mmCIF file of N, CA and C in Angstrom:
data_model
loop_
_atom_site.group_PDB
_atom_site.id
_atom_site.type_symbol
_atom_site.label_atom_id
_atom_site.label_comp_id
_atom_site.label_asym_id
_atom_site.label_seq_id
_atom_site.Cartn_x
_atom_site.Cartn_y
_atom_site.Cartn_z
ATOM 1 N N MET T 273 22.558 -22.497 -9.438
ATOM 2 C CA MET T 273 22.429 -21.378 -7.386
ATOM 3 C C MET T 273 20.531 -22.021 -7.952
ATOM 4 N N ASP T 274 19.635 -22.758 -6.675
ATOM 5 C CA ASP T 274 18.469 -22.815 -7.504
ATOM 6 C C ASP T 274 17.514 -21.702 -7.000
ATOM 7 N N ARG T 275 16.797 -21.984 -8.128
ATOM 8 C CA ARG T 275 15.663 -21.339 -8.380
ATOM 9 C C ARG T 275 14.613 -20.340 -7.117
ATOM 10 N N GLU T 276 14.710 -21.007 -6.207
ATOM 11 C CA GLU T 276 14.038 -20.358 -5.425
ATOM 12 C C GLU T 276 14.989 -19.408 -4.784
ATOM 13 N N ARG T 277 16.356 -19.331 -4.882
ATOM 14 C CA ARG T 277 17.253 -18.637 -4.106
ATOM 15 C C ARG T 277 17.633 -17.433 -4.555
ATOM 16 N N GLU T 278 17.299 -18.291 -5.915
ATOM 17 C CA GLU T 278 17.680 -16.719 -6.865
ATOM 18 C C GLU T 278 17.190 -15.741 -7.085
ATOM 19 N N THR T 279 15.720 -16.031 -6.885
ATOM 20 C CA THR T 279 14.921 -15.167 -6.534
ATOM 21 C C THR T 279 14.212 -14.139 -5.324
ATOM 22 N N VAL T 280 14.516 -15.104 -3.970
ATOM 23 C CA VAL T 280 15.300 -14.407 -2.771
ATOM 24 C C VAL T 280 16.198 -13.872 -3.034
ATOM 25 N N TRP T 281 17.145 -14.074 -3.825
ATOM 26 C CA TRP T 281 18.241 -12.658 -3.548
ATOM 27 C C TRP T 281 18.317 -11.724 -4.602
ATOM 28 N N ALA T 282 17.232 -11.942 -5.615
ATOM 29 C CA ALA T 282 17.141 -10.373 -6.998
ATOM 30 C C ALA T 282 15.635 -9.693 -5.818
ATOM 31 N N MET T 283 14.629 -10.313 -4.990
ATOM 32 C CA MET T 283 13.775 -9.664 -4.360
ATOM 33 C C MET T 283 15.530 -8.847 -3.351
ATOM 34 N N VAL T 284 15.980 -9.259 -2.252
ATOM 35 C CA VAL T 284 16.756 -8.874 -1.817
ATOM 36 C C VAL T 284 17.279 -7.240 -2.348
ATOM 37 N N CYS T 285 17.752 -7.313 -3.480
ATOM 38 C CA CYS T 285 18.003 -6.545 -4.114
ATOM 39 C C CYS T 285 17.404 -5.398 -3.818
ATOM 40 N N HIS T 286 16.530 -5.203 -4.995
ATOM 41 C CA HIS T 286 15.143 -4.781 -4.751
ATOM 42 C C HIS T 286 15.259 -4.078 -3.625
ATOM 43 N N LEU T 287 14.720 -5.000 -2.520
ATOM 44 C CA LEU T 287 14.283 -3.800 -1.284
ATOM 45 C C LEU T 287 15.862 -2.997 0.017
ATOM 46 N N VAL T 288 16.940 -3.842 -0.842
ATOM 47 C CA VAL T 288 17.870 -3.578 0.151
ATOM 48 C C VAL T 288 18.246 -2.143 0.367
ATOM 49 N N SER T 289 17.572 -1.769 -1.040
ATOM 50 C CA SER T 289 17.884 -0.160 -1.385
ATOM 51 C C SER T 289 16.848 0.401 -0.485
ATOM 52 N N PHE T 290 15.824 0.333 0.677
ATOM 53 C CA PHE T 290 15.361 1.122 1.419
ATOM 54 C C PHE T 290 15.378 1.294 2.776
ATOM 55 N N SER T 291 17.123 0.544 2.813
ATOM 56 C CA SER T 291 17.872 1.105 3.560
ATOM 57 C C SER T 291 18.227 2.150 3.776
ATOM 58 N N LEU T 292 18.203 3.315 2.780
ATOM 59 C CA LEU T 292 18.195 4.518 2.996
ATOM 60 C C LEU T 292 17.697 5.174 4.403
ATOM 61 N N TYR T 293 16.130 4.204 4.560
ATOM 62 C CA TYR T 293 15.578 5.302 5.111
ATOM 63 C C TYR T 293 15.433 4.489 6.411
ATOM 64 N N LEU T 294 16.525 3.928 5.966
ATOM 65 C CA LEU T 294 17.174 3.390 8.591
ATOM 66 C C LEU T 294 17.676 4.020 8.340
ATOM 67 N N GLY T 295 18.269 5.046 7.655
ATOM 68 C CA GLY T 295 19.452 6.498 8.246
ATOM 69 C C GLY T 295 21.258 5.975 7.247
ATOM 70 N N LEU T 296 20.893 5.020 6.923
ATOM 71 C CA LEU T 296 22.549 3.929 5.797
ATOM 72 C C LEU T 296 22.469 4.951 4.762
ATOM 73 N N PRO T 297 23.383 6.111 5.232
ATOM 74 C CA PRO T 297 23.611 7.212 3.767
ATOM 75 C C PRO T 297 24.040 6.017 2.725
ATOM 76 N N PHE T 298 23.262 6.758 1.362
ATOM 77 C CA PHE T 298 23.649 6.097 0.321
ATOM 78 C C PHE T 298 23.043 4.415 -0.311
ATOM 79 N N GLY T 299 22.675 4.047 0.885
ATOM 80 C CA GLY T 299 22.622 2.360 1.269
ATOM 81 C C GLY T 299 21.166 2.021 -0.333
ATOM 82 N N ASN T 300 20.433 3.009 -0.171
ATOM 83 C CA ASN T 300 19.866 2.979 -1.486
ATOM 84 C C ASN T 300 20.725 2.377 -2.504
ATOM 85 N N PHE T 301 22.039 2.719 -2.507
ATOM 86 C CA PHE T 301 22.486 2.382 -4.130
ATOM 87 C C PHE T 301 23.423 1.781 -2.965
ATOM 88 N N ILE T 302 24.088 1.457 -2.587
ATOM 89 C CA ILE T 302 25.086 0.468 -1.572
ATOM 90 C C ILE T 302 24.123 -1.019 -1.433
ATOM 91 N N GLY T 303 23.703 -0.456 -0.907
ATOM 92 C CA GLY T 303 22.495 -1.735 -0.410
ATOM 93 C C GLY T 303 22.255 -3.311 -1.732
ATOM 94 N N PRO T 304 21.985 -2.688 -2.823
ATOM 95 C CA PRO T 304 21.748 -3.453 -4.528
ATOM 96 C C PRO T 304 22.832 -3.771 -4.705
ATOM 97 N N LEU T 305 23.748 -2.224 -4.508
ATOM 98 C CA LEU T 305 25.063 -3.069 -5.247
ATOM 99 C C LEU T 305 26.321 -3.793 -4.748
ATOM 100 N N VAL T 306 25.856 -4.103 -3.303
ATOM 101 C CA VAL T 306 27.083 -5.544 -2.686
ATOM 102 C C VAL T 306 26.236 -7.055 -3.413
ATOM 103 N N VAL T 307 24.581 -6.415 -3.397
ATOM 104 C CA VAL T 307 23.867 -7.657 -3.740
ATOM 105 C C VAL T 307 24.557 -8.868 -5.281
ATOM 106 N N TRP T 308 24.535 -7.150 -6.111
ATOM 107 C CA TRP T 308 24.819 -7.612 -7.114
ATOM 108 C C TRP T 308 25.798 -8.104 -7.445
ATOM 109 N N LEU T 309 27.131 -7.708 -7.003
ATOM 110 C CA LEU T 309 28.423 -7.551 -7.053
ATOM 111 C C LEU T 309 28.788 -8.825 -6.415
ATOM 112 N N VAL T 310 28.277 -10.040 -5.133
ATOM 113 C CA VAL T 310 27.925 -10.766 -5.055
ATOM 114 C C VAL T 310 27.661 -12.082 -6.077
ATOM 115 N N PHE T 311 26.367 -11.892 -6.714
ATOM 116 C CA PHE T 311 25.736 -12.846 -7.318
ATOM 117 C C PHE T 311 25.604 -12.803 -8.642
ATOM 118 N N ARG T 312 26.024 -11.503 -9.635
ATOM 119 C CA ARG T 312 25.592 -11.553 -10.529
ATOM 120 C C ARG T 312 26.513 -12.788 -11.284
ATOM 121 N N ASP T 313 27.538 -13.015 -10.941
ATOM 122 C CA ASP T 313 27.825 -13.995 -12.184
ATOM 123 C C ASP T 313 27.686 -15.582 -12.101
ATOM 124 N N GLN T 314 26.816 -15.709 -10.378
ATOM 125 C CA GLN T 314 25.699 -16.707 -10.334
ATOM 126 C C GLN T 314 24.454 -16.813 -10.962
ATOM 127 N N SER T 315 24.242 -16.179 -11.202
ATOM 128 C CA SER T 315 22.647 -15.774 -11.596
ATOM 129 C C SER T 315 22.330 -14.492 -12.520
ATOM 130 N N ARG T 316 21.974 -14.719 -14.047
ATOM 131 C CA ARG T 316 22.019 -14.227 -14.309
ATOM 132 C C ARG T 316 20.562 -13.507 -14.767
ATOM 133 N N PHE T 317 19.466 -13.999 -13.588
ATOM 134 C CA PHE T 317 18.519 -13.189 -13.192
ATOM 135 C C PHE T 317 18.581 -12.425 -12.044
ATOM 136 N N ILE T 318 19.745 -12.449 -11.275
ATOM 137 C CA ILE T 318 20.365 -11.462 -10.656
ATOM 138 C C ILE T 318 21.063 -10.815 -10.939
ATOM 139 N N ASP T 319 21.492 -10.957 -11.598
ATOM 140 C CA ASP T 319 23.054 -9.921 -12.693
ATOM 141 C C ASP T 319 21.179 -8.541 -13.244
ATOM 142 N N GLU T 320 20.198 -9.314 -13.929
ATOM 143 C CA GLU T 320 19.199 -8.663 -14.453
ATOM 144 C C GLU T 320 18.731 -7.498 -13.655
ATOM 145 N N HIS T 321 18.212 -8.302 -12.513
ATOM 146 C CA HIS T 321 17.495 -7.753 -11.471
ATOM 147 C C HIS T 321 18.644 -6.438 -11.204
ATOM 148 N N GLY T 322 19.668 -7.214 -10.317
ATOM 149 C CA GLY T 322 20.673 -5.822 -9.986
ATOM 150 C C GLY T 322 21.326 -4.097 -10.771
ATOM 151 N N ARG T 323 21.067 -4.910 -12.032
ATOM 152 C CA ARG T 323 21.964 -3.252 -13.361
ATOM 153 C C ARG T 323 20.184 -2.113 -12.869
ATOM 154 N N GLU T 324 18.991 -3.724 -12.682
ATOM 155 C CA GLU T 324 17.722 -2.705 -13.394
ATOM 156 C C GLU T 324 17.634 -1.835 -12.229
ATOM 157 N N ILE T 325 18.040 -2.089 -10.596
ATOM 158 C CA ILE T 325 17.399 -1.309 -9.518
ATOM 159 C C ILE T 325 18.872 -0.475 -9.448
ATOM 160 N N LEU T 326 19.595 -0.600 -10.126
ATOM 161 C CA LEU T 326 21.174 0.075 -9.995
ATOM 162 C C LEU T 326 20.673 1.846 -11.152
ATOM 163 N N ASN T 327 20.115 1.234 -12.166
ATOM 164 C CA ASN T 327 19.826 2.080 -12.838
ATOM 165 C C ASN T 327 18.661 3.075 -12.410
ATOM 166 N N PHE T 328 17.778 2.608 -11.561
ATOM 167 C CA PHE T 328 16.521 2.662 -11.627
ATOM 168 C C PHE T 328 17.150 4.091 -9.946
ATOM 169 N N GLN T 329 18.401 3.575 -9.129
ATOM 170 C CA GLN T 329 18.268 3.863 -8.213
ATOM 171 C C GLN T 329 19.352 5.715 -8.481
ATOM 172 N N ILE T 330 20.043 5.077 -9.729
ATOM 173 C CA ILE T 330 20.909 6.267 -10.208
ATOM 174 C C ILE T 330 20.688 7.721 -11.023
ATOM 175 N N SER T 331 19.558 6.948 -11.530
ATOM 176 C CA SER T 331 18.800 7.703 -12.747
ATOM 177 C C SER T 331 17.794 8.573 -11.171
ATOM 178 N N THR T 332 16.964 8.021 -10.611
ATOM 179 C CA THR T 332 16.177 8.857 -9.687
ATOM 180 C C THR T 332 17.359 10.089 -8.747
ATOM 181 N N PHE T 333 18.099 9.520 -8.136
ATOM 182 C CA PHE T 333 19.358 10.027 -7.036
ATOM 183 C C PHE T 333 19.443 11.286 -8.989
ATOM 184 N N LEU T 334 20.182 11.325 -9.894
ATOM 185 C CA LEU T 334 19.663 13.012 -11.493
ATOM 186 C C LEU T 334 18.556 13.666 -11.141
ATOM 187 N N TYR T 335 17.450 12.900 -10.698
ATOM 188 C CA TYR T 335 16.127 13.380 -11.225
ATOM 189 C C TYR T 335 16.068 14.127 -9.845
ATOM 190 N N THR T 336 16.699 13.055 -8.772
ATOM 191 C CA THR T 336 16.534 14.360 -7.220
ATOM 192 C C THR T 336 17.160 15.301 -6.822
ATOM 193 N N LEU T 337 18.109 15.311 -7.665
ATOM 194 C CA LEU T 337 19.344 16.382 -7.904
ATOM 195 C C LEU T 337 18.493 18.120 -8.345
ATOM 196 N N VAL T 338 18.085 17.289 -10.095
ATOM 197 C CA VAL T 338 17.325 18.186 -11.096
ATOM 198 C C VAL T 338 16.622 18.835 -10.173
ATOM 199 N N LEU T 339 15.850 18.431 -9.618
ATOM 200 C CA LEU T 339 14.285 18.177 -8.942
ATOM 201 C C LEU T 339 14.535 19.217 -7.526
ATOM 202 N N SER T 340 15.512 18.929 -6.720
ATOM 203 C CA SER T 340 15.990 19.603 -5.972
ATOM 204 C C SER T 340 16.458 21.043 -5.855
ATOM 205 N N ALA T 341 17.582 22.053 -7.199
ATOM 206 C CA ALA T 341 17.482 22.406 -7.748
ATOM 207 C C ALA T 341 16.080 23.676 -8.100
ATOM 208 N N VAL T 342 15.747 22.874 -8.908
ATOM 209 C CA VAL T 342 14.121 23.373 -9.505
ATOM 210 C C VAL T 342 13.225 24.158 -7.979
ATOM 211 N N ALA T 343 13.225 22.822 -7.302
ATOM 212 C CA ALA T 343 12.668 23.601 -5.834
ATOM 213 C C ALA T 343 13.017 24.568 -4.714
ATOM 214 N N MET T 344 14.117 24.391 -4.802
ATOM 215 C CA MET T 344 15.117 25.651 -4.461
ATOM 216 C C MET T 344 14.854 26.822 -4.827
ATOM 217 N N LEU T 345 14.900 27.309 -6.939
ATOM 218 C CA LEU T 345 14.445 27.901 -7.745
ATOM 219 C C LEU T 345 13.018 28.666 -6.949
ATOM 220 N N VAL T 346 12.299 28.020 -7.205
ATOM 221 C CA VAL T 346 11.368 28.036 -7.009
ATOM 222 C C VAL T 346 10.721 28.686 -5.748
ATOM 223 N N ALA T 347 11.478 28.340 -4.769
ATOM 224 C CA ALA T 347 10.624 28.805 -3.169
ATOM 225 C C ALA T 347 11.860 29.740 -3.504
ATOM 226 N N ILE T 348 12.282 30.682 -3.950
ATOM 227 C CA ILE T 348 13.367 31.892 -3.679
ATOM 228 C C ILE T 348 12.742 33.063 -4.503
ATOM 229 N N PHE T 349 12.443 32.371 -5.752
ATOM 230 C CA PHE T 349 11.583 33.455 -6.388
ATOM 231 C C PHE T 349 10.231 33.852 -5.559
ATOM 232 N N THR T 350 9.547 32.704 -5.138
ATOM 233 C CA THR T 350 7.957 32.978 -4.804
ATOM 234 C C THR T 350 7.835 33.432 -2.982
ATOM 235 N N PHE T 351 9.444 33.731 -2.783
ATOM 236 C CA PHE T 351 9.506 33.842 -1.034
ATOM 237 C C PHE T 351 8.397 32.951 -0.302
ATOM 238 N N GLY T 352 8.934 31.573 -0.808
ATOM 239 C CA GLY T 352 8.662 30.302 -0.041
ATOM 240 C C GLY T 352 7.066 30.066 -0.514
ATOM 241 N N LEU T 353 5.707 30.286 -1.208
ATOM 242 C CA LEU T 353 4.960 30.488 -1.801
ATOM 243 C C LEU T 353 4.904 29.363 -2.066
ATOM 244 N N GLY T 354 6.233 29.307 -3.248
ATOM 245 C CA GLY T 354 5.562 27.987 -4.553
ATOM 246 C C GLY T 354 6.514 26.543 -3.723
ATOM 247 N N LEU T 355 6.091 26.535 -2.250
ATOM 248 C CA LEU T 355 6.602 25.165 -1.258
ATOM 249 C C LEU T 355 5.215 24.601 -1.346
ATOM 250 N N ILE T 356 3.742 25.993 -1.273
ATOM 251 C CA ILE T 356 2.390 24.887 -1.163
ATOM 252 C C ILE T 356 2.186 23.971 -2.135
ATOM 253 N N VAL T 357 2.959 23.860 -3.960
ATOM 254 C CA VAL T 357 2.673 23.327 -4.407
ATOM 255 C C VAL T 357 4.032 22.476 -4.741
ATOM 256 N N VAL T 358 5.321 22.463 -4.174
ATOM 257 C CA VAL T 358 6.222 21.977 -3.772
ATOM 258 C C VAL T 358 6.726 21.236 -3.515
ATOM 259 N N VAL T 359 5.705 20.648 -2.015
ATOM 260 C CA VAL T 359 6.199 20.132 -1.006
ATOM 261 C C VAL T 359 4.649 18.843 -1.498
ATOM 262 N N PRO T 360 3.393 19.356 -2.127
ATOM 263 C CA PRO T 360 2.444 18.127 -2.483
ATOM 264 C C PRO T 360 3.935 17.274 -3.909
ATOM 265 N N LEU T 361 3.583 17.890 -4.517
ATOM 266 C CA LEU T 361 5.101 17.730 -5.202
ATOM 267 C C LEU T 361 5.836 16.595 -5.101
ATOM 268 N N ALA T 362 6.177 16.579 -3.899
ATOM 269 C CA ALA T 362 7.947 15.762 -3.785
ATOM 270 C C ALA T 362 7.089 15.190 -2.791
ATOM 271 N N ILE T 363 6.295 14.462 -2.369
ATOM 272 C CA ILE T 363 5.279 13.555 -2.142
ATOM 273 C C ILE T 363 4.985 12.286 -2.950
ATOM 274 N N VAL T 364 4.722 13.194 -4.211
ATOM 275 C CA VAL T 364 4.368 11.994 -5.250
ATOM 276 C C VAL T 364 6.144 12.078 -5.686
ATOM 277 N N TYR T 365 6.406 12.781 -6.130
ATOM 278 C CA TYR T 365 7.650 12.422 -6.199
ATOM 279 C C TYR T 365 8.400 10.913 -4.822
ATOM 280 N N PHE T 366 8.534 11.328 -4.009
ATOM 281 C CA PHE T 366 8.551 9.744 -2.762
ATOM 282 C C PHE T 366 7.914 8.703 -3.233
ATOM 283 N N LEU T 367 6.820 8.539 -3.784
ATOM 284 C CA LEU T 367 5.659 7.642 -4.040
ATOM 285 C C LEU T 367 6.326 6.677 -5.264
ATOM 286 N N PHE T 368 6.907 7.491 -6.569
ATOM 287 C CA PHE T 368 7.071 7.610 -7.569
ATOM 288 C C PHE T 368 8.271 6.727 -7.656
ATOM 289 N N THR T 369 9.322 6.479 -6.598
ATOM 290 C CA THR T 369 10.203 5.978 -6.295
ATOM 291 C C THR T 369 10.301 5.777 -5.675
ATOM 292 N N THR T 370 9.279 4.836 -4.838
ATOM 293 C CA THR T 370 9.228 4.261 -3.587
ATOM 294 C C THR T 370 8.390 3.026 -4.245
ATOM 295 N N ILE T 371 6.785 3.028 -4.600
ATOM 296 C CA ILE T 371 5.926 2.473 -4.985
ATOM 297 C C ILE T 371 6.718 0.695 -6.137
ATOM 298 N N PRO T 372 6.966 1.734 -7.359
ATOM 299 C CA PRO T 372 8.253 0.575 -8.686
ATOM 300 C C PRO T 372 8.932 -0.035 -7.596
ATOM 301 N N ILE T 373 9.413 -0.112 -6.367
ATOM 302 C CA ILE T 373 10.303 -0.697 -6.123
ATOM 303 C C ILE T 373 9.597 -2.277 -5.056
ATOM 304 N N ILE T 374 7.984 -1.691 -4.456
ATOM 305 C CA ILE T 374 7.707 -2.549 -4.082
ATOM 306 C C ILE T 374 7.590 -3.644 -5.387
ATOM 307 N N PHE T 375 6.866 -3.220 -6.329
ATOM 308 C CA PHE T 375 5.996 -3.614 -7.154
ATOM 309 C C PHE T 375 7.417 -4.924 -8.174
ATOM 310 N N ALA T 376 8.659 -4.577 -8.568
ATOM 311 C CA ALA T 376 9.796 -4.735 -8.359
ATOM 312 C C ALA T 376 9.873 -6.238 -7.678
ATOM 313 N N ALA T 377 10.388 -5.415 -6.489
ATOM 314 C CA ALA T 377 10.483 -7.162 -5.079
ATOM 315 C C ALA T 377 9.475 -8.340 -5.517
ATOM 316 N N VAL T 378 7.737 -8.009 -5.707
ATOM 317 C CA VAL T 378 6.988 -8.876 -5.613
ATOM 318 C C VAL T 378 7.503 -9.561 -7.453
ATOM 319 N N ASP T 379 7.405 -8.868 -7.812
ATOM 320 C CA ASP T 379 8.045 -9.459 -9.514
ATOM 321 C C ASP T 379 8.964 -10.492 -9.507
ATOM 322 N N ALA T 380 9.764 -9.951 -8.616
ATOM 323 C CA ALA T 380 11.727 -10.533 -8.752
ATOM 324 C C ALA T 380 10.853 -12.051 -8.274
ATOM 325 N N LYS T 381 10.895 -11.921 -6.606
ATOM 326 C CA LYS T 381 10.073 -13.116 -5.663
ATOM 327 C C LYS T 381 9.488 -13.868 -7.233
ATOM 328 N N LYS T 382 8.767 -13.787 -7.577
ATOM 329 C CA LYS T 382 7.540 -14.616 -8.738
ATOM 330 C C LYS T 382 8.282 -14.983 -9.970
ATOM 331 N N GLY T 383 9.803 -14.737 -10.371
ATOM 332 C CA GLY T 383 10.557 -14.943 -11.007
ATOM 333 C C GLY T 383 10.305 -14.190 -12.841
ATOM 334 N N ARG T 384 9.844 -13.187 -12.195
ATOM 335 C CA ARG T 384 9.375 -12.611 -13.162
ATOM 336 C C ARG T 384 11.046 -11.185 -13.932
ATOM 337 N N PRO T 385 10.456 -10.577 -15.405
ATOM 338 C CA PRO T 385 11.978 -9.755 -15.921
ATOM 339 C C PRO T 385 11.095 -8.437 -15.245
ATOM 340 N N VAL T 386 11.785 -7.127 -14.995
ATOM 341 C CA VAL T 386 11.614 -5.764 -13.909
ATOM 342 C C VAL T 386 11.937 -5.048 -14.775
ATOM 343 N N ARG T 387 11.012 -4.034 -15.234
ATOM 344 C CA ARG T 387 11.766 -2.355 -15.706
ATOM 345 C C ARG T 387 11.060 -1.785 -15.030
ATOM 346 N N TYR T 388 12.048 -0.631 -14.625
ATOM 347 C CA TYR T 388 11.358 0.735 -13.426
ATOM 348 C C TYR T 388 11.180 1.853 -15.024
ATOM 349 N N PRO T 389 10.031 2.176 -14.580
ATOM 350 C CA PRO T 389 9.613 3.660 -15.395
ATOM 351 C C PRO T 389 11.142 4.804 -15.200
ATOM 352 N N LEU T 390 10.847 5.132 -16.357
ATOM 353 C CA LEU T 390 11.774 6.023 -15.914
ATOM 354 C C LEU T 390 13.305 6.087 -16.255
ATOM 355 N N THR T 391 13.752 5.002 -16.980
ATOM 356 C CA THR T 391 15.585 4.630 -16.079
ATOM 357 C C THR T 391 15.807 4.701 -16.795
ATOM 358 N N LEU T 392 16.750 5.580 -16.673
ATOM 359 C CA LEU T 392 18.451 5.994 -17.630
ATOM 360 C C LEU T 392 19.304 4.438 -17.902
ATOM 361 N N ARG T 393 19.545 3.848 -18.592
ATOM 362 C CA ARG T 393 20.314 2.640 -18.677
ATOM 363 C C ARG T 393 22.192 3.413 -18.360
ATOM 364 N N PHE T 394 22.113 2.777 -17.314
ATOM 365 C CA PHE T 394 23.965 3.246 -17.189
ATOM 366 C C PHE T 394 24.379 1.714 -17.365
ATOM 367 N N LEU T 395 23.881 0.685 -16.672
ATOM 368 C CA LEU T 395 24.679 -0.596 -16.973
ATOM 369 C C LEU T 395 24.062 -1.823 -17.614
#
């Protein structure tokens, strides 16, 4: 596979995770998984980027579960007043999970390796 095609598919691997926001349930995981499974044997570069985005998506899913439980407890024990703090923090969390994907896609297109912050390594 030529380098240009390789970098484009690595970029797509990151950007397809936004399909969740287009209404595809688990699109943030299924999209990168499909790209990774199709191209991982053809390109080490795509394999590395695919593993990285999948690890990030699994990690953020686990963080979301924990943070949602905490937010629910805060809302219950503060009779809803805790949502004044929880809602802005949810926005920050959304940015934390979105912005690195954009930077990773740009780095992938430029042929650079990527490491997402606070990512647990599963693959």
